[in-house]
CSV table of C-alpha atoms and ligand atoms in Angstrom, one decimal:
chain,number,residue,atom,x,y,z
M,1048,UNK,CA,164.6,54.8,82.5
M,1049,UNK,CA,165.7,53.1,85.7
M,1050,UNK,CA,167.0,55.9,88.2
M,1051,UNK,CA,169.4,54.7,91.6
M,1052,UNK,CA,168.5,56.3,94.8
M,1053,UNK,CA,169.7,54.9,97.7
M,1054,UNK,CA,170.4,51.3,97.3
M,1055,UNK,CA,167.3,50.6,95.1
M,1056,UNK,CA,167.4,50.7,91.3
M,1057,UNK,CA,163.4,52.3,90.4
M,1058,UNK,CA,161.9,53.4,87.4
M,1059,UNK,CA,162.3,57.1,87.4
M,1060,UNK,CA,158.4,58.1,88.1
M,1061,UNK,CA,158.6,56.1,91.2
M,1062,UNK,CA,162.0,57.5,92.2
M,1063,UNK,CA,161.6,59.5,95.6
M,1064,UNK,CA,163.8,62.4,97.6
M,1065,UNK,CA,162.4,64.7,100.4
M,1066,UNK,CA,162.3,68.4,100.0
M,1067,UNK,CA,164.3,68.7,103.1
M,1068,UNK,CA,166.9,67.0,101.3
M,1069,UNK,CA,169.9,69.4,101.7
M,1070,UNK,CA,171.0,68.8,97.8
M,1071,UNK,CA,167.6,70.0,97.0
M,1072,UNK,CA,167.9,73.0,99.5
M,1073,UNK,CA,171.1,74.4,99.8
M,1074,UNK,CA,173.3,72.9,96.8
M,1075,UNK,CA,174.8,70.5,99.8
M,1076,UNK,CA,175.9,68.1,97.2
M,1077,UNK,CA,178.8,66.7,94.7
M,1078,UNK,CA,178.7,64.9,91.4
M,1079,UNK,CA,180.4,63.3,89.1
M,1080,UNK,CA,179.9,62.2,85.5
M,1081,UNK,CA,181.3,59.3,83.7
M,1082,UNK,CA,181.7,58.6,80.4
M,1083,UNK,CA,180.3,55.2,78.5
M,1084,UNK,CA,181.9,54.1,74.9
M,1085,UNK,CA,180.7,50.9,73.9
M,1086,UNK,CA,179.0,50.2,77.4
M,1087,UNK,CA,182.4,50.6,79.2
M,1088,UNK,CA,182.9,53.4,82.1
M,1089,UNK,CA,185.5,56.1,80.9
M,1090,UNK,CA,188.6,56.8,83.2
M,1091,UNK,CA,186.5,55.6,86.2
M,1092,UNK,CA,189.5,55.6,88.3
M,1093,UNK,CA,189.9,59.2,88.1
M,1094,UNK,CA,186.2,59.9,89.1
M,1095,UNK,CA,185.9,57.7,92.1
M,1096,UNK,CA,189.0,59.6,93.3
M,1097,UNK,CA,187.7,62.8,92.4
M,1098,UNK,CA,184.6,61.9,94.4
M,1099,UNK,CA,186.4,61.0,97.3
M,1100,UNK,CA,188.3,63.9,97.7
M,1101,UNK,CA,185.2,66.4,97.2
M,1102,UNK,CA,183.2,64.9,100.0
M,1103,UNK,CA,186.0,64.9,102.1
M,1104,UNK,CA,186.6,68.7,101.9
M,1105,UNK,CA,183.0,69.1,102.2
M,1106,UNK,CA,183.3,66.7,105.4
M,1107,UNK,CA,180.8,64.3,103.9
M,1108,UNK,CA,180.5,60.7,104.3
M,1109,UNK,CA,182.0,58.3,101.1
M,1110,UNK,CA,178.7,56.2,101.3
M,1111,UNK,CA,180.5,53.0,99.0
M,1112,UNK,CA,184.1,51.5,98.2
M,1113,UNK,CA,185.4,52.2,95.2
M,1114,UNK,CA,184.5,48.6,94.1
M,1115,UNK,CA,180.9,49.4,95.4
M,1116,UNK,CA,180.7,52.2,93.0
M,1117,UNK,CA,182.1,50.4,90.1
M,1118,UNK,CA,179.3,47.8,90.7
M,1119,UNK,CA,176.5,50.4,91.2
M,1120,UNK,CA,178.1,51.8,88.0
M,1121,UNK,CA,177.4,48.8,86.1
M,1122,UNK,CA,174.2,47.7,87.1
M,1123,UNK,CA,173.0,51.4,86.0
M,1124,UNK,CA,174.4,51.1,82.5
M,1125,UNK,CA,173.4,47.0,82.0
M,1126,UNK,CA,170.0,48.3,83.5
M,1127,UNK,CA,169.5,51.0,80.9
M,1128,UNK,CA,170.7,49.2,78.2
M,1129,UNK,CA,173.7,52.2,77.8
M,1130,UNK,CA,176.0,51.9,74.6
M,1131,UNK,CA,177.2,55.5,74.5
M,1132,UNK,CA,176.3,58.4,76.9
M,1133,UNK,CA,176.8,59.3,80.7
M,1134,UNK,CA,176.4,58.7,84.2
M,1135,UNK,CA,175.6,60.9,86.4
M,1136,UNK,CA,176.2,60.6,90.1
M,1137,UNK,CA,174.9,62.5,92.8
M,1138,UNK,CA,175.7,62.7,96.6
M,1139,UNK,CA,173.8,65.1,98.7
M,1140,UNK,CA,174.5,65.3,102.5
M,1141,UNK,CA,170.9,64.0,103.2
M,1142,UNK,CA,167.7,64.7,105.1
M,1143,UNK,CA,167.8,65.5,108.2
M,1144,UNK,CA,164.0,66.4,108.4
M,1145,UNK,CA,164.1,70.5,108.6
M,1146,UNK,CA,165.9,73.3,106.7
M,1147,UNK,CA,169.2,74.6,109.0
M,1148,UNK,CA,172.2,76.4,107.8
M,1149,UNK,CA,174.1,74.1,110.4
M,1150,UNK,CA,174.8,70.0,109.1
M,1151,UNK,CA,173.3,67.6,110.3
M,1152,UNK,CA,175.0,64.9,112.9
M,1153,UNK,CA,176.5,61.7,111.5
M,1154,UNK,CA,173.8,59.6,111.9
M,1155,UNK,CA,172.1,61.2,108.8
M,1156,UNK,CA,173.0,59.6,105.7
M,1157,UNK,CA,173.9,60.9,102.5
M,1158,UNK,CA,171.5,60.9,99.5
M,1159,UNK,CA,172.8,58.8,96.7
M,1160,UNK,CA,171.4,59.1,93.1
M,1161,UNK,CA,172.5,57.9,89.8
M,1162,UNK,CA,170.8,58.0,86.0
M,1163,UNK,CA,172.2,57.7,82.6
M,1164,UNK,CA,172.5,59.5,79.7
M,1165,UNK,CA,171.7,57.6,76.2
M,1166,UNK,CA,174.2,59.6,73.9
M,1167,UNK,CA,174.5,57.2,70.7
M,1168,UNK,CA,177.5,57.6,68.7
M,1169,UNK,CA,179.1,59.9,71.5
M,1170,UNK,CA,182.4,60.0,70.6
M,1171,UNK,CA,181.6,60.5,66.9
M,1172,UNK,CA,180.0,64.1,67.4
M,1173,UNK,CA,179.9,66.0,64.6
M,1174,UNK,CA,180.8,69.2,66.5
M,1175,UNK,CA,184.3,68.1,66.8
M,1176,UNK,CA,184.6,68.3,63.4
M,1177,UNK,CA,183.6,72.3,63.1
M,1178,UNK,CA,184.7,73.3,66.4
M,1179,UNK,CA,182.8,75.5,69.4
M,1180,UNK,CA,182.2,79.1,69.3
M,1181,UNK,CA,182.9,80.5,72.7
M,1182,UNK,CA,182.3,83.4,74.1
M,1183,UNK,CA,183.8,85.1,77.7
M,1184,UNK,CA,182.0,86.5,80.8
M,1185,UNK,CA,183.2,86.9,84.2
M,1186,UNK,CA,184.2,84.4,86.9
M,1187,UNK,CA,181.3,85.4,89.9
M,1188,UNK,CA,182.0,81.6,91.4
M,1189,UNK,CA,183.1,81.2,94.7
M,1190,UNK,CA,186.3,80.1,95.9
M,1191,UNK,CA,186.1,76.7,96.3
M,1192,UNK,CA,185.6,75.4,92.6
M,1193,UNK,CA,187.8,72.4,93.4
M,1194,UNK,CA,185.0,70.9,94.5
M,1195,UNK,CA,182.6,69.5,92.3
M,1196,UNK,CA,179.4,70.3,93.9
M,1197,UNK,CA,176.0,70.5,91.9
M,1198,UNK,CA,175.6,74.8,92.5
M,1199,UNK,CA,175.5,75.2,88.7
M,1200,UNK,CA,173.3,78.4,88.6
M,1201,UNK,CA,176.5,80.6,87.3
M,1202,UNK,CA,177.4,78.0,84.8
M,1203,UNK,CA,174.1,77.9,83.8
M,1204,UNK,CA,173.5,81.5,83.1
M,1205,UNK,CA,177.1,81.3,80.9
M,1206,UNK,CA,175.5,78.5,79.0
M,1207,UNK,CA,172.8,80.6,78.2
M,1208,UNK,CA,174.5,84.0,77.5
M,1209,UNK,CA,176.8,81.8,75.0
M,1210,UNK,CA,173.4,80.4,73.6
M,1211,UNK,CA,171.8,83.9,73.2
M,1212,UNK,CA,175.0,85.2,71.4
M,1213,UNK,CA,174.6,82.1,68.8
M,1214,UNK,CA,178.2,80.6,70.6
M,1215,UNK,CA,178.2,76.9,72.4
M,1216,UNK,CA,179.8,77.4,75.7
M,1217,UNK,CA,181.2,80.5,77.6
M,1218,UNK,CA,185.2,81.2,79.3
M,1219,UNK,CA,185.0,82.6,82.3
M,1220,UNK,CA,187.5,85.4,83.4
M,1221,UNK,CA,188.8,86.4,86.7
M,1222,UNK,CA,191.4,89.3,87.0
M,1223,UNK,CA,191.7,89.4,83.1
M,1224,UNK,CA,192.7,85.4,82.9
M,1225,UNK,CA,190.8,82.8,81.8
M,1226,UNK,CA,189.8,80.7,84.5
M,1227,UNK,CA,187.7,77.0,82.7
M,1228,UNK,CA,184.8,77.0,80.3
M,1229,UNK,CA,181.4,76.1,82.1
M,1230,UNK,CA,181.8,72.6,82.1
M,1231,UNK,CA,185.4,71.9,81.1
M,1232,UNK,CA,189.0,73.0,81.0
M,1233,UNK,CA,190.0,75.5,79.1
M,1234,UNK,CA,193.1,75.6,76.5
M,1235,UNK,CA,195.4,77.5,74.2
M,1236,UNK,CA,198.3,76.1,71.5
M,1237,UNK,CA,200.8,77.9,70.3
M,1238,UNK,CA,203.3,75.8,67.6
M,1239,UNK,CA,203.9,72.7,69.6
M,1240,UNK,CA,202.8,73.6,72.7
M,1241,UNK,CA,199.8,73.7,75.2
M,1242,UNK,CA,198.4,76.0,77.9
M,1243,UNK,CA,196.3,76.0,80.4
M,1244,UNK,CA,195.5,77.3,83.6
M,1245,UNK,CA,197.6,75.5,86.6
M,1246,UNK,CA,195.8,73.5,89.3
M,1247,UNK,CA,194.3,75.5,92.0
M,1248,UNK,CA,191.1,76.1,94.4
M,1249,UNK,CA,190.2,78.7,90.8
M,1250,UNK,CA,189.8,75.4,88.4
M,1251,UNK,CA,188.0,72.2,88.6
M,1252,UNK,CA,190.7,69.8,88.6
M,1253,UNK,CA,189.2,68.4,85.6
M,1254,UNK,CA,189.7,64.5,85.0
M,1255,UNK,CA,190.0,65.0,81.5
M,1256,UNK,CA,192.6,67.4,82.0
M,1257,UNK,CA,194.7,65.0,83.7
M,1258,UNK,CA,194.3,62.6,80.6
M,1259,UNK,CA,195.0,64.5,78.1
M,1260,UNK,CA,198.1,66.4,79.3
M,1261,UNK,CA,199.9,62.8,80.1
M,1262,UNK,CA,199.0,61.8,76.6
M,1263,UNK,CA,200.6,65.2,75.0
M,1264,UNK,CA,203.6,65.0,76.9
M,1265,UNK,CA,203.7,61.6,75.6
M,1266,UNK,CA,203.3,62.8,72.4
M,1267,UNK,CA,206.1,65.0,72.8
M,1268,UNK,CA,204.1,68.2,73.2
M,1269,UNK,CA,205.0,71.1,75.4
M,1270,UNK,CA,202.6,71.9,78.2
M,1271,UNK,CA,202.9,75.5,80.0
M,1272,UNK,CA,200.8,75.3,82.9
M,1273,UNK,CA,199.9,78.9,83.4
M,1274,UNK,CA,197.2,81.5,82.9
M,1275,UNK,CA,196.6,83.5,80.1
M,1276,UNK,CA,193.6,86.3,78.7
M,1277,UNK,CA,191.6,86.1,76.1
M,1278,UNK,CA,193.5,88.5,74.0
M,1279,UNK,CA,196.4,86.1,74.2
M,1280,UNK,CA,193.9,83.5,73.1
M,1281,UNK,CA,192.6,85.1,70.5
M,1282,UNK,CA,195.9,85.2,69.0
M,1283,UNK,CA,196.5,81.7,69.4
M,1284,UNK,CA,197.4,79.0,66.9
M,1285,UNK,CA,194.3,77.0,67.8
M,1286,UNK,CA,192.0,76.4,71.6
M,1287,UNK,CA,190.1,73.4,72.7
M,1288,UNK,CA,188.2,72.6,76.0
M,1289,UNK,CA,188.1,68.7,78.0
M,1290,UNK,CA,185.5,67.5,80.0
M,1291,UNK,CA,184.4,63.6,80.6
M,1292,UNK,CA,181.3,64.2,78.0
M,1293,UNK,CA,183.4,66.6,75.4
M,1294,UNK,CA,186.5,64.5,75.3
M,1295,UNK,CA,188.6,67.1,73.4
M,1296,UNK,CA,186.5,69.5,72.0
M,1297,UNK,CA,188.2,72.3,69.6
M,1298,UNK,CA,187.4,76.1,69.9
M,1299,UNK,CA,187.0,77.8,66.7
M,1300,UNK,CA,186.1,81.6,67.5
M,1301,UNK,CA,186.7,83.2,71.0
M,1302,UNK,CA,184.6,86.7,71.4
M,1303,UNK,CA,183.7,86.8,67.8
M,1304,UNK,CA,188.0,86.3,66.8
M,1305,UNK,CA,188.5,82.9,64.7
M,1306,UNK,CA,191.6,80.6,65.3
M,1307,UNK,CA,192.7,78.9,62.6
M,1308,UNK,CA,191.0,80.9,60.2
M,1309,UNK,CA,187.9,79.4,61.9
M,1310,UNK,CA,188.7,76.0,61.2
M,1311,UNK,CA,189.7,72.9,63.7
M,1312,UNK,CA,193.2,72.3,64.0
M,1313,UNK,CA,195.8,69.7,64.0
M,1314,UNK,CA,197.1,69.6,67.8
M,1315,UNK,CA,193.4,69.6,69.1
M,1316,UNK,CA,192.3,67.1,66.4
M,1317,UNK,CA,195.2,64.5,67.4
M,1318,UNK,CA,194.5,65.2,70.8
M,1319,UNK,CA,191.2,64.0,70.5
M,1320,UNK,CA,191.5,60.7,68.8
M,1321,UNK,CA,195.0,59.9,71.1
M,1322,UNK,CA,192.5,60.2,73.9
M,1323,UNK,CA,189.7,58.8,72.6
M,1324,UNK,CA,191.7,55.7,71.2
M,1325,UNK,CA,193.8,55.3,75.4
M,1326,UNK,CA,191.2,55.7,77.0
M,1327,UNK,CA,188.4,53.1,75.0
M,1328,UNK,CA,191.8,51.0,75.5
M,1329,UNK,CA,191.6,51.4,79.5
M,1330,UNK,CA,187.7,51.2,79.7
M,1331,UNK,CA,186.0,49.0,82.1
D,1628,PLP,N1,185.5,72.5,84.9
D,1628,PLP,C1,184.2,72.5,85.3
D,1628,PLP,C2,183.7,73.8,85.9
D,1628,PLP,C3,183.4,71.4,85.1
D,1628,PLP,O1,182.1,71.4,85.5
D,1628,PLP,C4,184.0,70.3,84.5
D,1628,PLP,C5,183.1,69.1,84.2
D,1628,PLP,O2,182.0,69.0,84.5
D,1628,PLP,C6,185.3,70.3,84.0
D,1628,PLP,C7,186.1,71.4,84.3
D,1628,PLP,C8,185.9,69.1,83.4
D,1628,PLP,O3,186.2,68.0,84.3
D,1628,PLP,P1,186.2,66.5,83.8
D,1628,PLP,O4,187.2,66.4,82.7
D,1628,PLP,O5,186.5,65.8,85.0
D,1628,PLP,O6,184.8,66.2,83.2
Protein backbone atom coordinates (compact mmCIF):
# COMPACT_ATOMS: atom_id res chain seq x y z
CA UNK A 1 0.00 0.00 0.00
CA UNK A 2 1.04 3.68 -0.58
CA UNK A 3 1.92 5.28 2.95
CA UNK A 4 2.18 9.55 3.30
CA UNK A 5 5.13 10.82 5.25
CA UNK A 6 6.01 14.11 4.91
CA UNK A 7 4.82 15.51 1.60
CA UNK A 8 5.68 12.35 -0.41
CA UNK A 9 3.23 9.58 -1.09
CA UNK A 10 5.74 5.99 -0.94
CA UNK A 11 5.09 2.50 -1.04
CA UNK A 12 5.11 1.50 2.55
CA UNK A 13 8.63 -0.62 2.50
CA UNK A 14 10.23 2.47 1.38
CA UNK A 15 8.45 4.69 3.91
CA UNK A 16 11.16 6.21 6.30
CA UNK A 17 11.01 8.02 10.09
CA UNK A 18 14.10 8.41 12.48
CA UNK A 19 14.22 6.73 15.74
CA UNK A 20 14.73 10.06 17.26
CA UNK A 21 11.44 10.87 16.15
CA UNK A 22 9.65 12.05 19.32
CA UNK A 23 6.24 10.07 18.28
CA UNK A 24 8.42 7.05 18.20
CA UNK A 25 10.11 8.02 21.62
CA UNK A 26 8.02 9.63 23.93
CA UNK A 27 4.23 9.20 22.45
CA UNK A 28 4.88 13.15 21.33
CA UNK A 29 2.12 12.69 18.90
CA UNK A 30 -1.86 13.05 17.89
CA UNK A 31 -4.09 11.26 15.43
CA UNK A 32 -6.92 11.11 13.96
CA UNK A 33 -8.95 8.54 12.07
CA UNK A 34 -11.54 9.05 9.37
CA UNK A 35 -13.98 7.12 8.12
CA UNK A 36 -14.42 6.09 4.16
CA UNK A 37 -18.09 4.81 2.77
CA UNK A 38 -18.13 4.53 -0.76
CA UNK A 39 -14.65 6.35 -1.17
CA UNK A 40 -16.04 9.44 0.63
CA UNK A 41 -14.30 10.89 3.98
CA UNK A 42 -16.78 10.56 6.96
CA UNK A 43 -17.55 13.88 9.01
CA UNK A 44 -14.20 15.25 7.96
CA UNK A 45 -15.04 18.55 9.34
CA UNK A 46 -15.21 17.37 12.71
CA UNK A 47 -11.69 15.66 12.46
CA UNK A 48 -9.69 18.42 10.98
CA UNK A 49 -11.16 20.48 13.99
CA UNK A 50 -10.38 17.94 16.39
CA UNK A 51 -6.88 17.97 15.05
CA UNK A 52 -6.42 21.35 15.36
CA UNK A 53 -7.36 21.78 18.66
CA UNK A 54 -5.08 18.74 19.98
CA UNK A 55 -1.90 20.15 18.61
CA UNK A 56 -2.67 23.37 19.88
CA UNK A 57 -2.89 22.21 23.55
CA UNK A 58 0.07 20.16 22.99
CA UNK A 59 1.62 23.53 21.49
CA UNK A 60 2.36 21.77 18.22
CA UNK A 61 2.54 23.25 14.88
CA UNK A 62 -0.88 22.62 12.34
CA UNK A 63 1.59 21.57 9.46
CA UNK A 64 -1.54 21.99 6.54
CA UNK A 65 -4.93 24.10 5.99
CA UNK A 66 -7.81 22.37 6.36
CA UNK A 67 -8.20 22.34 2.53
CA UNK A 68 -4.51 20.86 2.48
CA UNK A 69 -5.66 18.03 4.61
CA UNK A 70 -8.73 17.39 2.67
CA UNK A 71 -6.48 17.12 -0.48
CA UNK A 72 -3.83 14.90 1.24
CA UNK A 73 -6.95 13.00 2.40
CA UNK A 74 -7.94 12.23 -1.10
CA UNK A 75 -4.90 11.51 -2.85
CA UNK A 76 -4.45 8.66 0.09
CA UNK A 77 -7.77 7.04 -0.54
CA UNK A 78 -7.71 7.54 -4.81
CA UNK A 79 -4.08 6.22 -4.28
CA UNK A 80 -5.07 3.07 -2.44
CA UNK A 81 -7.92 2.38 -4.36
CA UNK A 82 -10.15 2.84 -0.70
CA UNK A 83 -13.96 1.92 -1.01
CA UNK A 84 -14.66 1.26 2.68
CA UNK A 85 -12.15 1.50 5.59
CA UNK A 86 -10.01 4.23 7.35
CA UNK A 87 -7.55 6.80 7.46
CA UNK A 88 -5.29 7.21 9.81
CA UNK A 89 -3.40 10.31 10.46
CA UNK A 90 -0.45 10.91 12.47
CA UNK A 91 1.41 14.09 13.64
CA UNK A 92 4.40 13.61 15.79
CA UNK A 93 6.34 16.83 17.03
CA UNK A 94 9.34 15.63 14.90
CA UNK A 95 13.15 14.94 14.97
CA UNK A 96 15.11 16.97 16.44
CA UNK A 97 18.20 14.62 16.22
CA UNK A 98 18.60 13.37 20.13
CA UNK A 99 16.25 12.03 22.85
CA UNK A 100 15.38 15.24 25.52
CA UNK A 101 12.49 15.41 27.78
CA UNK A 102 12.50 19.22 26.72
CA UNK A 103 10.83 20.15 22.91
CA UNK A 104 12.49 21.03 20.44
CA UNK A 105 12.60 24.80 19.01
CA UNK A 106 10.30 25.81 16.18
CA UNK A 107 12.44 25.29 13.51
CA UNK A 108 11.88 21.43 13.81
CA UNK A 109 9.07 20.26 11.97
CA UNK A 110 6.41 17.91 12.74
CA UNK A 111 6.28 14.39 11.33
CA UNK A 112 3.27 13.82 9.17
CA UNK A 113 2.02 10.26 8.32
CA UNK A 114 -1.00 8.95 6.76
CA UNK A 115 -2.14 5.10 5.58
CA UNK A 116 -5.46 3.51 4.91
CA UNK A 117 -7.41 0.96 6.14
CA UNK A 118 -9.24 -1.36 3.34
CA UNK A 119 -12.40 -2.36 5.45
CA UNK A 120 -14.96 -3.69 2.57
CA UNK A 121 -18.46 -3.56 3.42
CA UNK A 122 -17.65 -1.39 6.65
CA UNK A 123 -20.77 -0.14 7.51
CA UNK A 124 -22.53 -3.50 7.00
CA UNK A 125 -20.60 -5.30 9.92
CA UNK A 126 -22.17 -8.07 11.12
CA UNK A 127 -21.34 -7.27 14.70
CA UNK A 128 -23.86 -4.65 14.81
CA UNK A 129 -26.30 -7.03 14.34
CA UNK A 130 -25.43 -9.26 17.71
CA UNK A 131 -23.99 -6.52 19.65
CA UNK A 132 -20.45 -6.20 21.80
CA UNK A 133 -19.70 -7.90 24.94
CA UNK A 134 -17.92 -5.47 27.24
CA UNK A 135 -16.30 -5.85 30.00
CA UNK A 136 -14.95 -2.98 32.83
CA UNK A 137 -11.50 -2.17 34.27
CA UNK A 138 -10.13 0.81 35.75
CA UNK A 139 -9.44 4.28 34.30
CA UNK A 140 -5.15 4.46 35.06
CA UNK A 141 -5.09 7.28 32.03
CA UNK A 142 -3.81 10.55 32.64
CA UNK A 143 -5.58 13.64 32.85
CA UNK A 144 -5.45 14.96 29.62
CA UNK A 145 -7.59 12.50 27.54
CA UNK A 146 -9.01 15.35 25.55
CA UNK A 147 -6.25 15.08 23.58
CA UNK A 148 -6.00 12.53 21.04
CA UNK A 149 -2.53 11.58 21.23
CA UNK A 150 -1.14 8.02 20.02
CA UNK A 151 -0.10 6.78 24.01
CA UNK A 152 -2.47 3.77 23.58
CA UNK A 153 -0.57 1.27 25.83
CA UNK A 154 -3.66 1.48 28.56
CA UNK A 155 -6.14 1.06 25.84
CA UNK A 156 -4.29 -1.57 24.59
CA UNK A 157 -4.00 -3.71 27.62
CA UNK A 158 -8.11 -3.13 27.99
CA UNK A 159 -8.46 -4.48 24.54
CA UNK A 160 -6.74 -7.38 25.53
CA UNK A 161 -8.12 -8.07 29.01
CA UNK A 162 -11.70 -7.83 27.19
CA UNK A 163 -10.15 -10.33 24.56
CA UNK A 164 -8.87 -12.79 27.21
CA UNK A 165 -12.36 -12.69 29.01
CA UNK A 166 -13.95 -13.76 25.48
CA UNK A 167 -15.68 -9.78 25.46
CA UNK A 168 -14.85 -7.21 22.42
CA UNK A 169 -13.97 -4.02 24.08
CA UNK A 170 -13.47 -2.86 27.74
CA UNK A 171 -15.34 0.37 29.96
CA UNK A 172 -13.13 2.07 31.89
CA UNK A 173 -14.04 3.27 35.41
CA UNK A 174 -12.78 6.12 37.47
CA UNK A 175 -14.34 6.81 40.94
CA UNK A 176 -17.08 4.11 40.28
CA UNK A 177 -18.31 5.98 36.86
CA UNK A 178 -17.82 5.00 33.67
CA UNK A 179 -15.49 7.12 31.92
CA UNK A 180 -15.43 5.88 27.57
CA UNK A 181 -14.77 2.39 26.09
CA UNK A 182 -11.16 2.06 24.68
CA UNK A 183 -11.76 3.52 21.61
CA UNK A 184 -15.16 5.15 21.78
CA UNK A 185 -17.83 6.78 23.82
CA UNK A 186 -19.63 5.11 25.99
CA UNK A 187 -23.68 4.94 26.48
CA UNK A 188 -26.73 3.91 28.44
CA UNK A 189 -30.74 4.13 27.37
CA UNK A 190 -33.24 4.10 29.55
CA UNK A 191 -37.11 4.30 27.69
CA UNK A 192 -36.57 7.23 25.44
CA UNK A 193 -33.67 8.53 26.63
CA UNK A 194 -29.76 8.62 26.34
CA UNK A 195 -26.73 8.95 28.70
CA UNK A 196 -23.49 9.52 28.54
CA UNK A 197 -20.77 10.95 30.24
CA UNK A 198 -20.57 15.02 29.84
CA UNK A 199 -17.59 16.63 28.05
CA UNK A 200 -14.60 17.05 30.04
CA UNK A 201 -10.55 16.70 30.15
CA UNK A 202 -11.92 12.69 31.59
CA UNK A 203 -13.43 11.82 27.81
CA UNK A 204 -12.21 12.02 24.39
CA UNK A 205 -14.57 14.45 22.93
CA UNK A 206 -15.49 11.85 20.54
CA UNK A 207 -16.58 13.07 16.98
CA UNK A 208 -19.00 10.52 16.74
CA UNK A 209 -20.44 11.61 19.89
CA UNK A 210 -21.15 14.84 18.56
CA UNK A 211 -23.05 13.20 15.58
CA UNK A 212 -25.00 11.16 17.00
CA UNK A 213 -26.47 13.13 19.89
CA UNK A 214 -27.55 16.05 17.29
CA UNK A 215 -29.32 13.34 15.33
CA UNK A 216 -31.22 11.86 18.66
CA UNK A 217 -32.25 15.07 19.69
CA UNK A 218 -33.45 15.39 16.33
CA UNK A 219 -35.18 12.41 16.66
CA UNK A 220 -36.81 13.56 19.59
CA UNK A 221 -34.75 11.58 22.07
CA UNK A 222 -33.77 12.63 25.45
CA UNK A 223 -30.10 13.02 26.11
CA UNK A 224 -28.86 13.23 29.98
CA UNK A 225 -25.38 14.20 29.80
CA UNK A 226 -24.00 12.81 32.94
CA UNK A 227 -22.06 9.92 34.53
CA UNK A 228 -23.24 6.83 35.60
CA UNK A 229 -21.66 3.10 37.06
CA UNK A 230 -21.81 0.06 35.69
CA UNK A 231 -24.46 -1.20 38.07
CA UNK A 232 -26.75 1.49 36.71
CA UNK A 233 -25.74 0.20 33.29
CA UNK A 234 -26.34 -3.11 33.90
CA UNK A 235 -29.81 -2.30 34.61
CA UNK A 236 -30.26 -0.40 31.60
CA UNK A 237 -32.76 -0.79 28.85
CA UNK A 238 -30.04 -1.16 26.21
CA UNK A 239 -25.94 0.46 25.81
CA UNK A 240 -24.01 1.20 22.75
CA UNK A 241 -20.49 2.74 22.13
CA UNK A 242 -19.55 5.55 18.93
CA UNK A 243 -16.37 5.89 17.47
CA UNK A 244 -15.46 7.12 13.62
CA UNK A 245 -14.74 3.18 12.73
CA UNK A 246 -17.80 1.66 14.96
CA UNK A 247 -20.41 4.14 13.91
CA UNK A 248 -22.96 3.01 16.55
CA UNK A 249 -22.05 -0.06 17.89
CA UNK A 250 -24.71 -1.77 20.49
CA UNK A 251 -23.56 -3.38 23.85
CA UNK A 252 -25.16 -6.53 24.61
CA UNK A 253 -23.58 -7.84 28.11
CA UNK A 254 -21.66 -5.55 30.49
CA UNK A 255 -19.48 -7.62 33.23
CA UNK A 256 -21.20 -10.82 32.23
CA UNK A 257 -25.10 -8.86 32.83
CA UNK A 258 -27.09 -8.93 29.38
CA UNK A 259 -29.25 -5.89 28.21
CA UNK A 260 -32.08 -6.64 26.45
CA UNK A 261 -32.15 -10.06 27.29
CA UNK A 262 -28.79 -10.11 25.34
CA UNK A 263 -30.19 -8.96 22.24
CA UNK A 264 -29.52 -5.49 20.23
CA UNK A 265 -32.06 -2.94 20.72
CA UNK A 266 -34.27 -0.58 19.07
CA UNK A 267 -32.89 3.00 20.20
CA UNK A 268 -29.18 1.75 19.36
CA UNK A 269 -30.31 0.04 16.08
CA UNK A 270 -32.14 3.41 14.72
CA UNK A 271 -29.35 5.22 15.97
CA UNK A 272 -27.15 3.52 13.76
CA UNK A 273 -28.74 3.60 10.48
CA UNK A 274 -30.00 7.61 11.23
CA UNK A 275 -26.25 8.12 11.41
CA UNK A 276 -25.08 6.01 8.94
CA UNK A 277 -27.75 7.25 6.31
CA UNK A 278 -26.63 11.68 7.53
CA UNK A 279 -23.66 11.18 7.42
CA UNK A 280 -23.06 9.04 3.77
CA UNK A 281 -25.53 12.07 2.93
CA UNK A 282 -22.71 14.76 4.07
CA UNK A 283 -19.67 12.76 2.87
CA UNK A 284 -16.99 14.30 0.79
N1 LIG B 1 -12.76 7.76 23.15
C1 LIG B 1 -11.53 7.29 22.88
C2 LIG B 1 -10.61 7.02 24.01
C3 LIG B 1 -11.12 7.08 21.55
O1 LIG B 1 -9.89 6.61 21.29
C4 LIG B 1 -12.05 7.32 20.50
C5 LIG B 1 -11.68 7.12 19.10
O2 LIG B 1 -10.62 6.68 18.75
C6 LIG B 1 -13.32 7.79 20.83
C7 LIG B 1 -13.64 8.02 22.16
C8 LIG B 1 -14.35 8.08 19.77
O3 LIG B 1 -14.05 9.24 19.05
P1 LIG B 1 -14.50 9.43 17.55
O4 LIG B 1 -15.99 9.29 17.53
O5 LIG B 1 -14.07 10.79 17.19
O6 LIG B 1 -13.83 8.35 16.76
Amino acid sequence: RTVYVNGDYVPEAEAKISVFDRGFLMADGVYEVTSVLDGKLIDFGGHCKRLARSLSELAMQNPHSDEEWLAIHREMVARNDIVDGMVYLQVTRGNPGDRDFAYPANDVAPTVVLFTQSKPGLAESPAAKTGWKVISVPDIRWGRRDIKTVQLLYPSMGKMAAKQAGADDAWMVEDGFVTEGTSNNAYIVKGNKIITRALSNDILHGITRAAVLRFAAEAQMEIEERNFTIDEAQKADEAFITSASAFVMPVVEIDGAALNGGKVGPVATRLREIYLEEMRKAAI
